[in-house]
mmCIF file with all atom_site columns, C-alpha atoms in Angstrom:
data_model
loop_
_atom_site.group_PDB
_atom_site.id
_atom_site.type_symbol
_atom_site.label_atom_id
_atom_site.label_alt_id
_atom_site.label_comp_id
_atom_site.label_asym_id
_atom_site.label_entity_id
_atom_site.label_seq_id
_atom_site.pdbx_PDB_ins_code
_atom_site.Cartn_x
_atom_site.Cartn_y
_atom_site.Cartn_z
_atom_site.occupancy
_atom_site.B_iso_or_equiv
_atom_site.pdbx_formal_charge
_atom_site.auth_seq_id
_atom_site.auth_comp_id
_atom_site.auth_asym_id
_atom_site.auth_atom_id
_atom_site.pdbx_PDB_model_num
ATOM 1   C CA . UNK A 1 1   ? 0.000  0.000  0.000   1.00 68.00 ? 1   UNK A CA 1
ATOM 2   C CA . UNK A 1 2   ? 2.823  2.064  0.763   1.00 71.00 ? 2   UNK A CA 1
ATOM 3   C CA . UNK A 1 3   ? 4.121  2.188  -2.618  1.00 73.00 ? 3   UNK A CA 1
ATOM 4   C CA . UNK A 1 4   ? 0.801  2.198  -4.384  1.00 75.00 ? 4   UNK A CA 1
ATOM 5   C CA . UNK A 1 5   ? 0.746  6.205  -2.524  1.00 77.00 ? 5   UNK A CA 1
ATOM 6   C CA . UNK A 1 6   ? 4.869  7.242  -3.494  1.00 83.00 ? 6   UNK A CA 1
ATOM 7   C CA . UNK A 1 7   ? 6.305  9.496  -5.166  1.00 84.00 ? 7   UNK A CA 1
ATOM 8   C CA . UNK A 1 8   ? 7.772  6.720  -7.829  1.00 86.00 ? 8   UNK A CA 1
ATOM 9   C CA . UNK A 1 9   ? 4.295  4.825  -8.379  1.00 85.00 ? 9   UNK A CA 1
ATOM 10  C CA . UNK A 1 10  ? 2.460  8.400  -9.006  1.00 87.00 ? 10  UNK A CA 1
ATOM 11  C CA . UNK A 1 11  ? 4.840  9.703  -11.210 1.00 88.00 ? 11  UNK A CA 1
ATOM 12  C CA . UNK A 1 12  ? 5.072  6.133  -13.267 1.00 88.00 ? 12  UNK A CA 1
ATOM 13  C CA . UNK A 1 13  ? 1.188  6.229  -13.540 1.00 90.00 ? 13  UNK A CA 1
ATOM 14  C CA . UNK A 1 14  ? 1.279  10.022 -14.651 1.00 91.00 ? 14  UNK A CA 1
ATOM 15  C CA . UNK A 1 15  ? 3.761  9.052  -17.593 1.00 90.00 ? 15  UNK A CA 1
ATOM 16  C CA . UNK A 1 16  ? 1.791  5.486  -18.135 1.00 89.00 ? 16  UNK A CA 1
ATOM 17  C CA . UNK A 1 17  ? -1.365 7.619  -18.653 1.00 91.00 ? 17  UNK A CA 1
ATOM 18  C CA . UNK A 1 18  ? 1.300  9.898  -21.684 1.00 90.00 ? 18  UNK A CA 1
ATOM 19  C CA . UNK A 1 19  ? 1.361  6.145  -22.756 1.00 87.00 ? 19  UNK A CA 1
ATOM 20  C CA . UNK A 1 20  ? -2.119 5.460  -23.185 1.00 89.00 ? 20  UNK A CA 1
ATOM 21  C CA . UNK A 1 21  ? -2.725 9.320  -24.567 1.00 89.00 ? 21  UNK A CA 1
ATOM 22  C CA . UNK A 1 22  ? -0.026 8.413  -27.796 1.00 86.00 ? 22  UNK A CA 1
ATOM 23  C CA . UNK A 1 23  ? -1.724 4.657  -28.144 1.00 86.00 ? 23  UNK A CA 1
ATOM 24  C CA . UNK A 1 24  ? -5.560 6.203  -28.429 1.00 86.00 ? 24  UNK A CA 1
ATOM 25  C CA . UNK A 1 25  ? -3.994 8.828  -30.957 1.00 86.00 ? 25  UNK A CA 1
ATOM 26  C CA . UNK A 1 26  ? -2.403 6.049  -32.799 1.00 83.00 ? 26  UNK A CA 1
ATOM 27  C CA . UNK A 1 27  ? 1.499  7.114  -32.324 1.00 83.00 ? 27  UNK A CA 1
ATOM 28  C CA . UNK A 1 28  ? 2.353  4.146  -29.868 1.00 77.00 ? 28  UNK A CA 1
ATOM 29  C CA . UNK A 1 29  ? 1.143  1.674  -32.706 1.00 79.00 ? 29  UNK A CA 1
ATOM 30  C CA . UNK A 1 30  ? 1.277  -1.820 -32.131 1.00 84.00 ? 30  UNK A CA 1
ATOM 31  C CA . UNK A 1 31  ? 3.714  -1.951 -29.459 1.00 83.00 ? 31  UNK A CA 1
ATOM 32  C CA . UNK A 1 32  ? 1.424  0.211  -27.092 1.00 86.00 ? 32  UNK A CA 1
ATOM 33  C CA . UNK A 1 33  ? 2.067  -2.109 -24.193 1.00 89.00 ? 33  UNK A CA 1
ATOM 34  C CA . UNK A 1 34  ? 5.631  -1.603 -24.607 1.00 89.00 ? 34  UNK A CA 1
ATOM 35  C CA . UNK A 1 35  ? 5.215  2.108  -24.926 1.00 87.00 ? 35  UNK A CA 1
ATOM 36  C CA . UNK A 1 36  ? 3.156  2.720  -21.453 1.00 88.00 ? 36  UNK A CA 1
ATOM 37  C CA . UNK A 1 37  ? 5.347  -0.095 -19.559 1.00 91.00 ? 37  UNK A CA 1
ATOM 38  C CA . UNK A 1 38  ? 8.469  1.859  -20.801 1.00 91.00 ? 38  UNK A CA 1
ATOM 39  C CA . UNK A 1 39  ? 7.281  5.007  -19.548 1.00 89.00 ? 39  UNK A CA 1
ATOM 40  C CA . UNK A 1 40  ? 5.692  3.419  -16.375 1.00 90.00 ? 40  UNK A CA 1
ATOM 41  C CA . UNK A 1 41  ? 9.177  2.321  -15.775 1.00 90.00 ? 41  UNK A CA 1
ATOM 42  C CA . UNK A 1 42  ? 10.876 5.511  -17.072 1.00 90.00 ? 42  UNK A CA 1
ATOM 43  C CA . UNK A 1 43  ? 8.621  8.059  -14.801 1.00 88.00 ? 43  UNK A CA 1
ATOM 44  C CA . UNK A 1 44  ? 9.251  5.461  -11.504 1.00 87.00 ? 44  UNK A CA 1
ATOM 45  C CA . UNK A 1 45  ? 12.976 5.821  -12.195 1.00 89.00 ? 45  UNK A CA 1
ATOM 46  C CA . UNK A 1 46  ? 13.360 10.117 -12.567 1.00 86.00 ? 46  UNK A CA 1
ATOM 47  C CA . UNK A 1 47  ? 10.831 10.266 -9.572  1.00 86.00 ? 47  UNK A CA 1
ATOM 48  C CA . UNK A 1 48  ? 12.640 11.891 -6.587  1.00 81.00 ? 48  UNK A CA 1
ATOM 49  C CA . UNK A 1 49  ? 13.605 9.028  -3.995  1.00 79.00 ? 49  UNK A CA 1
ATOM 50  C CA . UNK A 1 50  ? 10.734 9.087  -1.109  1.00 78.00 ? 50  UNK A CA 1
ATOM 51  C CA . UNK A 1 51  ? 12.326 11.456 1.946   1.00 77.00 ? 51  UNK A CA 1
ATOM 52  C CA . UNK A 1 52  ? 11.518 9.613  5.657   1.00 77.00 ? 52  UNK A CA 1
ATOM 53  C CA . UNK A 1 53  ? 9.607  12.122 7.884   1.00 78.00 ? 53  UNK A CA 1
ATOM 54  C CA . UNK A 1 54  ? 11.993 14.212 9.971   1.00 79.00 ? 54  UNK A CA 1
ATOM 55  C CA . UNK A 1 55  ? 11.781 13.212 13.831  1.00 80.00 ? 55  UNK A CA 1
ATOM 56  C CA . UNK A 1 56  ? 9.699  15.307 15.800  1.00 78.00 ? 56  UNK A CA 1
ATOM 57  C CA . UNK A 1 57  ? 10.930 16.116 19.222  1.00 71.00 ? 57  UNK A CA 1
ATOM 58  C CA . UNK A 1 58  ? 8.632  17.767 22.209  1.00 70.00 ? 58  UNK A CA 1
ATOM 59  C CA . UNK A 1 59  ? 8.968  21.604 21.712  1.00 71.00 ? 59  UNK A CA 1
ATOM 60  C CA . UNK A 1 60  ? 10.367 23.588 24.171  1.00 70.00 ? 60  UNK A CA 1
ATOM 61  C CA . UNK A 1 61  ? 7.021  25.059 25.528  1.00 72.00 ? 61  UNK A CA 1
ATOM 62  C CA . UNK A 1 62  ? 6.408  21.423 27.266  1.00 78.00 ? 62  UNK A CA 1
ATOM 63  C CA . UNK A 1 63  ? 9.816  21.238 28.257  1.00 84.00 ? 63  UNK A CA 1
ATOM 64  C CA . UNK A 1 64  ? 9.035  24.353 30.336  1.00 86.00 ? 64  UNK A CA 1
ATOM 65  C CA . UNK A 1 65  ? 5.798  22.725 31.749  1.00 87.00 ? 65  UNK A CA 1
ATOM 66  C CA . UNK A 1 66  ? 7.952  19.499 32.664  1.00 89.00 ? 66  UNK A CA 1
ATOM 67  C CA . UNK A 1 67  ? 10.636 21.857 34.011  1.00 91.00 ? 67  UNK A CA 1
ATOM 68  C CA . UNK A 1 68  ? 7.742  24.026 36.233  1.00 92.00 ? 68  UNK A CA 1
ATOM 69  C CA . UNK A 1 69  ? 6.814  20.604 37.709  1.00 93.00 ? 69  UNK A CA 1
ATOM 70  C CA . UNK A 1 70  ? 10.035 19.320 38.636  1.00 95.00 ? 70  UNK A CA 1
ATOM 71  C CA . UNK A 1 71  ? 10.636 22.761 40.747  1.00 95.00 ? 71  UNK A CA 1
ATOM 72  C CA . UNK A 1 72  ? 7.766  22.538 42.178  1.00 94.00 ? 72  UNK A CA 1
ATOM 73  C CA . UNK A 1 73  ? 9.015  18.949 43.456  1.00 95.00 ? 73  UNK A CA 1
ATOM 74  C CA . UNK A 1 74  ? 12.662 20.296 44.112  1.00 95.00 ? 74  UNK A CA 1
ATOM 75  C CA . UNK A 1 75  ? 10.427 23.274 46.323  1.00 95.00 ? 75  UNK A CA 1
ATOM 76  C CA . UNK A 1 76  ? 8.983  20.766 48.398  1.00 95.00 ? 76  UNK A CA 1
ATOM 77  C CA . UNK A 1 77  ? 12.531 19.047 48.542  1.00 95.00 ? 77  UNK A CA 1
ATOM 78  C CA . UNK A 1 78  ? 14.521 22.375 49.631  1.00 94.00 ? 78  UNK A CA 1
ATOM 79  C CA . UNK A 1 79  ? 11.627 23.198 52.177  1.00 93.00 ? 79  UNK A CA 1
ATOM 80  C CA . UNK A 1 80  ? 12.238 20.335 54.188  1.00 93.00 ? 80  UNK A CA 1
ATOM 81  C CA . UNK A 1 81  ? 15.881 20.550 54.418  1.00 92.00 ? 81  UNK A CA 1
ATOM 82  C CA . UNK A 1 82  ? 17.604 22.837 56.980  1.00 91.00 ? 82  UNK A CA 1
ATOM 83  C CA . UNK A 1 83  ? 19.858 25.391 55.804  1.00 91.00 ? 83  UNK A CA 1
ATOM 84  C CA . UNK A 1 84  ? 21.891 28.071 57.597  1.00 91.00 ? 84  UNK A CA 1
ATOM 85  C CA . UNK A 1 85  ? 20.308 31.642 57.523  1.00 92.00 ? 85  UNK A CA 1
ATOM 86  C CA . UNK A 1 86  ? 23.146 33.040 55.141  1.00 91.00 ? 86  UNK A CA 1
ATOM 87  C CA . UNK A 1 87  ? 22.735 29.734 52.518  1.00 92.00 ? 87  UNK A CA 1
ATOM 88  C CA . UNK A 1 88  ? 18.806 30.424 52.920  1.00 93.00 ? 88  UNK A CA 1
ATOM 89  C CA . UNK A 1 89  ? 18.903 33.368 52.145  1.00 94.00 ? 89  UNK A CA 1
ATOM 90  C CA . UNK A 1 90  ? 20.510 33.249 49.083  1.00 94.00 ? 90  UNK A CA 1
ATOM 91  C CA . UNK A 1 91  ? 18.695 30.146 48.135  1.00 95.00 ? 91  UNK A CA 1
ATOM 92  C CA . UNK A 1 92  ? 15.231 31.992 48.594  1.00 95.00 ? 92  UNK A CA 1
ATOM 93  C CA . UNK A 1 93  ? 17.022 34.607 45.972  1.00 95.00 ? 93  UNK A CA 1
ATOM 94  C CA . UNK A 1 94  ? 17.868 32.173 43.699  1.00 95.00 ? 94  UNK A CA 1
ATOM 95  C CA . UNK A 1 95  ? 14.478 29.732 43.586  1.00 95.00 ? 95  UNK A CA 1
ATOM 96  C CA . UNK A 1 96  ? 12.892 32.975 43.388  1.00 94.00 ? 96  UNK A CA 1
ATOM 97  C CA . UNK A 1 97  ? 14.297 34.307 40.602  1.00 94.00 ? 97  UNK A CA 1
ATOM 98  C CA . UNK A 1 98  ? 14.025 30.535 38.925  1.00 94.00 ? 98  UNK A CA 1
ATOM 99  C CA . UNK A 1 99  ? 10.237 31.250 39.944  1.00 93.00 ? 99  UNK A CA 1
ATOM 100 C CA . UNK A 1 100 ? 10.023 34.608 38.087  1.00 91.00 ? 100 UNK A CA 1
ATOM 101 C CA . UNK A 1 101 ? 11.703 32.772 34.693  1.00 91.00 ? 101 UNK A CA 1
ATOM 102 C CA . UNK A 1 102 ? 9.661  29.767 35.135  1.00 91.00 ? 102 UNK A CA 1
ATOM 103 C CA . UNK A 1 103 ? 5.933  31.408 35.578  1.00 89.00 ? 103 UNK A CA 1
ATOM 104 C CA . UNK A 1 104 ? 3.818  30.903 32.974  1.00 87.00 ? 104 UNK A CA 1
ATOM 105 C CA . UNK A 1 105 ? 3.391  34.044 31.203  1.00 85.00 ? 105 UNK A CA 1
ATOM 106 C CA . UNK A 1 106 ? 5.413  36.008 28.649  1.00 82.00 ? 106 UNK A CA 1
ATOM 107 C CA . UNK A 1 107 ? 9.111  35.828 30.092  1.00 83.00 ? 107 UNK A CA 1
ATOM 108 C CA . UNK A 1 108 ? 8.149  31.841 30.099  1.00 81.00 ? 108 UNK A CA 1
ATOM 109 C CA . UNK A 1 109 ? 7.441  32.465 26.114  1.00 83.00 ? 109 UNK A CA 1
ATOM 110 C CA . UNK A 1 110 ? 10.701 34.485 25.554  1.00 85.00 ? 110 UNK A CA 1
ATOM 111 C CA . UNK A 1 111 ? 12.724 31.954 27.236  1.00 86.00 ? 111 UNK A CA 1
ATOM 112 C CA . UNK A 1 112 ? 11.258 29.124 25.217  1.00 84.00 ? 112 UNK A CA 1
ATOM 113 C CA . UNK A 1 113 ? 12.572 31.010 22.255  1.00 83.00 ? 113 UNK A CA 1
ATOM 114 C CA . UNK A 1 114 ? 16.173 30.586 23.991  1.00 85.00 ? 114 UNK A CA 1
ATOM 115 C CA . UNK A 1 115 ? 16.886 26.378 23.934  1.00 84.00 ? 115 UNK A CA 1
ATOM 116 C CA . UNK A 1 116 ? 20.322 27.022 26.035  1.00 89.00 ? 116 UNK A CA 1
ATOM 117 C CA . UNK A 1 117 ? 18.362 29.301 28.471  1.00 89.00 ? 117 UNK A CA 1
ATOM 118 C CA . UNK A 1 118 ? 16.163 26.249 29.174  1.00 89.00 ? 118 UNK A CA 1
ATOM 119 C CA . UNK A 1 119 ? 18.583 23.634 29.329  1.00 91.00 ? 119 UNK A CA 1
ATOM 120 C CA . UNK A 1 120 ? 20.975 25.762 32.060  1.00 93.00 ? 120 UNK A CA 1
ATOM 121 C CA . UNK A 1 121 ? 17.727 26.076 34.149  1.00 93.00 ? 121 UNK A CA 1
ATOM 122 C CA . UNK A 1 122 ? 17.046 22.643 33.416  1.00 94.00 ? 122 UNK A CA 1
ATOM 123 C CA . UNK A 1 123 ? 20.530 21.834 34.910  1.00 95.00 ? 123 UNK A CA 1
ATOM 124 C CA . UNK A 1 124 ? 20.341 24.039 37.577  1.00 95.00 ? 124 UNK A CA 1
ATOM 125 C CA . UNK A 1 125 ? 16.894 22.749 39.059  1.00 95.00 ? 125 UNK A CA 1
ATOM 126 C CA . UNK A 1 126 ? 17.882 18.974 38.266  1.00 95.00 ? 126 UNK A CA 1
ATOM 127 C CA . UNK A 1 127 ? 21.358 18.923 39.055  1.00 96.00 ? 127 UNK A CA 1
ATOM 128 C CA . UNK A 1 128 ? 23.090 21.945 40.368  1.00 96.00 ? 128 UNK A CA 1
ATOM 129 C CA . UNK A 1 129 ? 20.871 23.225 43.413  1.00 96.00 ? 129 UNK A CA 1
ATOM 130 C CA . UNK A 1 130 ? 19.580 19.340 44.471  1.00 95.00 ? 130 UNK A CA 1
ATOM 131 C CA . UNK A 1 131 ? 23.644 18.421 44.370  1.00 95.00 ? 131 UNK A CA 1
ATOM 132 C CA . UNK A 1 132 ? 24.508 21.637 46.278  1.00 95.00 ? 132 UNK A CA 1
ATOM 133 C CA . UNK A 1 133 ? 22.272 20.789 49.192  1.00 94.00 ? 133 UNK A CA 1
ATOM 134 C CA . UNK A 1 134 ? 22.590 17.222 49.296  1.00 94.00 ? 134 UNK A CA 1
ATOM 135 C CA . UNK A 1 135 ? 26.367 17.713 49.228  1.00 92.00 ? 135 UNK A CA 1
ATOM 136 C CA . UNK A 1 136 ? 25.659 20.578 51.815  1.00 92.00 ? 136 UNK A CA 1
ATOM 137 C CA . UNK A 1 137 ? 23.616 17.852 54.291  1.00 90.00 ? 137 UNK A CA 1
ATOM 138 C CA . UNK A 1 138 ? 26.064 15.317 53.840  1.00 89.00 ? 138 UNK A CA 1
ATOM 139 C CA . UNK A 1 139 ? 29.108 16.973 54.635  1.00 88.00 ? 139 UNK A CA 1
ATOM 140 C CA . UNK A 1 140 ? 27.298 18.883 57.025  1.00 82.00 ? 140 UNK A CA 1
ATOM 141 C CA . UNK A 1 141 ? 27.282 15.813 58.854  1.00 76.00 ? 141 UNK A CA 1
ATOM 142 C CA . UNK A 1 142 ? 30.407 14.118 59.120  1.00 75.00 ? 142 UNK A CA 1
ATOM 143 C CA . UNK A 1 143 ? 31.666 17.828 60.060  1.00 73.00 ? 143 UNK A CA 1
ATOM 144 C CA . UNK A 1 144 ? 29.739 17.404 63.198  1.00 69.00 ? 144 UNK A CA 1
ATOM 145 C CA . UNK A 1 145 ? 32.061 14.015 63.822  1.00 68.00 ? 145 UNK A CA 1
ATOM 146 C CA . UNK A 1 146 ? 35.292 15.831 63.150  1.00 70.00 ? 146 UNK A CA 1
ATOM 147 C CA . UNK A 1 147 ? 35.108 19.274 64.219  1.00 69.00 ? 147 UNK A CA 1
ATOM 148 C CA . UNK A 1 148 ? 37.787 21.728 63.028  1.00 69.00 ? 148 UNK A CA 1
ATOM 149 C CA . UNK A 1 149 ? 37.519 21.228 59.449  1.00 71.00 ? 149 UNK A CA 1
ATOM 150 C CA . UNK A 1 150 ? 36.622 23.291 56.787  1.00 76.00 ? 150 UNK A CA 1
ATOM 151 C CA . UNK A 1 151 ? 32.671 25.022 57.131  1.00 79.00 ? 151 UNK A CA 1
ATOM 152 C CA . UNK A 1 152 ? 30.528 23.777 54.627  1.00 86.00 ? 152 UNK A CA 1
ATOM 153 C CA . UNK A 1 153 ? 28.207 26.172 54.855  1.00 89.00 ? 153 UNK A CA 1
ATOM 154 C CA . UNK A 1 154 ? 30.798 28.301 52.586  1.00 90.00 ? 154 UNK A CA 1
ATOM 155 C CA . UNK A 1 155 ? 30.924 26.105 49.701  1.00 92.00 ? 155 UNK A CA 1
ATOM 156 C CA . UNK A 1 156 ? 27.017 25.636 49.931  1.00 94.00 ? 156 UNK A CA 1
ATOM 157 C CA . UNK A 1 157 ? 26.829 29.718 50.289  1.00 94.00 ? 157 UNK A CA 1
ATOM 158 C CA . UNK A 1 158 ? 29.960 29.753 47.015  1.00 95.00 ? 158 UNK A CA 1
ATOM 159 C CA . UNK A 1 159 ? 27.754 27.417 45.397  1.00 95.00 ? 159 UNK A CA 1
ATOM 160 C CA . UNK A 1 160 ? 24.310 28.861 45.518  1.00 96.00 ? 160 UNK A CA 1
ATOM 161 C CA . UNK A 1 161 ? 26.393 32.705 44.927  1.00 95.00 ? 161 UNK A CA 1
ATOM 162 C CA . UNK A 1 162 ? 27.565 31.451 41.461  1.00 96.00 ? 162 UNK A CA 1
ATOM 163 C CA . UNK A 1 163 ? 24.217 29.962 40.152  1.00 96.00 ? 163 UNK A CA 1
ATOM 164 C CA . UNK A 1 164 ? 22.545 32.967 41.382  1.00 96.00 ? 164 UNK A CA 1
ATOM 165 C CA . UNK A 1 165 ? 24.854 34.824 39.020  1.00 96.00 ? 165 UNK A CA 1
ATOM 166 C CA . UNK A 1 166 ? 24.175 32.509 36.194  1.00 95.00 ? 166 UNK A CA 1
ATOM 167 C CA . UNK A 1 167 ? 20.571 32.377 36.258  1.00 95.00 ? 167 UNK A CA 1
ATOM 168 C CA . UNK A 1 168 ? 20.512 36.258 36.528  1.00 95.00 ? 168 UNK A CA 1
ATOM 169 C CA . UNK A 1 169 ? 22.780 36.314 33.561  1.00 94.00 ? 169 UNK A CA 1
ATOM 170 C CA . UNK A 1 170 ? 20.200 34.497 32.040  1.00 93.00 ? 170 UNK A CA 1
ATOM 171 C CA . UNK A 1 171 ? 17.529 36.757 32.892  1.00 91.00 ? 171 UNK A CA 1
ATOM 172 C CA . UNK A 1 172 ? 19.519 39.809 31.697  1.00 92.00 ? 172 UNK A CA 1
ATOM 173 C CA . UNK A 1 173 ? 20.038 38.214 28.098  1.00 90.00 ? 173 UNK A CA 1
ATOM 174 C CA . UNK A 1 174 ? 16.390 37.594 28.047  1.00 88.00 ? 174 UNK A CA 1
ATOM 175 C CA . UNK A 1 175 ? 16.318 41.228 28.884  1.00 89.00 ? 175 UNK A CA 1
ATOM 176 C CA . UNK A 1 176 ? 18.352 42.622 26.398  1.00 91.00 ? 176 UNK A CA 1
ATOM 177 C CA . UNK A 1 177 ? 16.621 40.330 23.610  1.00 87.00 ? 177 UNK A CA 1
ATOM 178 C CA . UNK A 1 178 ? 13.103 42.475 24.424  1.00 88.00 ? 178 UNK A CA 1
ATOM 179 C CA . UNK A 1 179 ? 15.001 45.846 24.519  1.00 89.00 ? 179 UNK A CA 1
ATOM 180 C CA . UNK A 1 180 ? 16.743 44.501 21.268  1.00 90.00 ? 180 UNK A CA 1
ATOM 181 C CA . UNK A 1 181 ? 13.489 43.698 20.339  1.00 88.00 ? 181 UNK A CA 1
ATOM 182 C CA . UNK A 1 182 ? 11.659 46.838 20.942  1.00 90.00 ? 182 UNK A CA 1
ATOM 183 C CA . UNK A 1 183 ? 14.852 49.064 19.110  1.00 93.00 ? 183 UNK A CA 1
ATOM 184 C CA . UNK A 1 184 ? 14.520 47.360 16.230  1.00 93.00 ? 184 UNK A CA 1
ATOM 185 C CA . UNK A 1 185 ? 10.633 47.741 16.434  1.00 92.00 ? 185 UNK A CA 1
ATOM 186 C CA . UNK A 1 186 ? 10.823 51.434 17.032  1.00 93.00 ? 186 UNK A CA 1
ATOM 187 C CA . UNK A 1 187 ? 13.493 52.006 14.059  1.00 91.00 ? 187 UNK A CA 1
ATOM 188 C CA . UNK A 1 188 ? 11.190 50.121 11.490  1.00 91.00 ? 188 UNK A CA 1
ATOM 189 C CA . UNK A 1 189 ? 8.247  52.592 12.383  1.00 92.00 ? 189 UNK A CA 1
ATOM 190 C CA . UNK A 1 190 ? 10.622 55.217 12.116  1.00 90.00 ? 190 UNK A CA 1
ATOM 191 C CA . UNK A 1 191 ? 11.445 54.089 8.625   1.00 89.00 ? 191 UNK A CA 1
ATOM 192 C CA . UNK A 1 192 ? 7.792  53.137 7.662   1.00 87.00 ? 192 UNK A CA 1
ATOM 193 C CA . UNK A 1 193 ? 7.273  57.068 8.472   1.00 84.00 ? 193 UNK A CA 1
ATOM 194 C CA . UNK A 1 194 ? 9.910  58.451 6.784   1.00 85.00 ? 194 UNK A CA 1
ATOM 195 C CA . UNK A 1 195 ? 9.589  56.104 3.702   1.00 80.00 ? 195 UNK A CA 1
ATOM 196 C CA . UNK A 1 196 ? 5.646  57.047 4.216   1.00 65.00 ? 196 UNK A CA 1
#
């Protein structure tokens, strides 16, 4: 069935039905079969080769609605755990700023228009904060056991400093992109008057 609908079999028919036009006006002759099998077989050949279908992947839109759900669940994770008041501090900077990005809305659309903006908060909210508080509560522990070591409240406060930075260098590009956006805007009305 599959070929009976491609590309080959259509144009085949198309040049068997030329065929059958010369026999009825008497140019094929008596070798008509020949004539419509031999362009059957010449219009299958020069037919373009049947393309597969290109993949299609989720767009980033539901990637975003994933990515909402699994902070909601790292949320629920982070308000259980215990933090120091300096690491909580900046971590209620941080997951609120991932909040403001993540909202459904239109800084939610522009982002989708940015694949690497998603993927680095993708990485931060599965990877980077979970791993920066687990490491935290971990540590946290066996420093208890062997006092005089290093704090690890600084790497956790180091830790959660830097991704700050990185998701708010993510919100500024998104930022720029809308001022970009609205310059380029303003300077085609300008020419639409002058050209007007």
């Amino acid at each position: 069935m599959a070929y009976v609908e491609s590309r080959k079999n259509l144009v085949g028919s198309a040049c068997g039905i030329a065929g059958l036009v010369l026999t009825f006006t008497g140019l094929a002759g008596t070798y008509w079969p020949v004539v419509v099998a031999g362009l059957y077989g010449a219009g299958a050949l020069i037919a373009p080769p049947e393309r597969p279908p290109a993949p299609e992947f989720p767009d980033t839109s539901s990637r975003l609605d994933a990515l909402r759900d699994d902070f909601g669940t790292l949320r629920a994770y982070l308000d259980e755990v215990e933090l120091p008041p300096a690491a909580s501090g900046r971590l209620a900077e941080l997951t609120g700023l991932l909040d403001g990005l993540l909202a459904p809305g239109w800084v939610s659309e522009a982002l989708a228009a940015d694949p690497e903006g998603v993927h680095a908060l993708s990485r931060a909210v599965h990877q980077d904060i979970p791993e920066s508080v687990d490491t935290f509560v971990r540590t946290r522990w066996w420093t208890r056991i062997t006092p005089g070591t290093e704090p690890p409240e600084r790497h956790l406060e180091q830790q959660l400093t830097l991704l700050h930075r990185e998701t708010e260098a993510l919100a500024a590009g998104l930022r720029e992109a809308e001022a970009r956006r609205q310059q380029i805007h303003t300077r085609y009305l300008e020419d639409r008057g002058r050209n007007g």
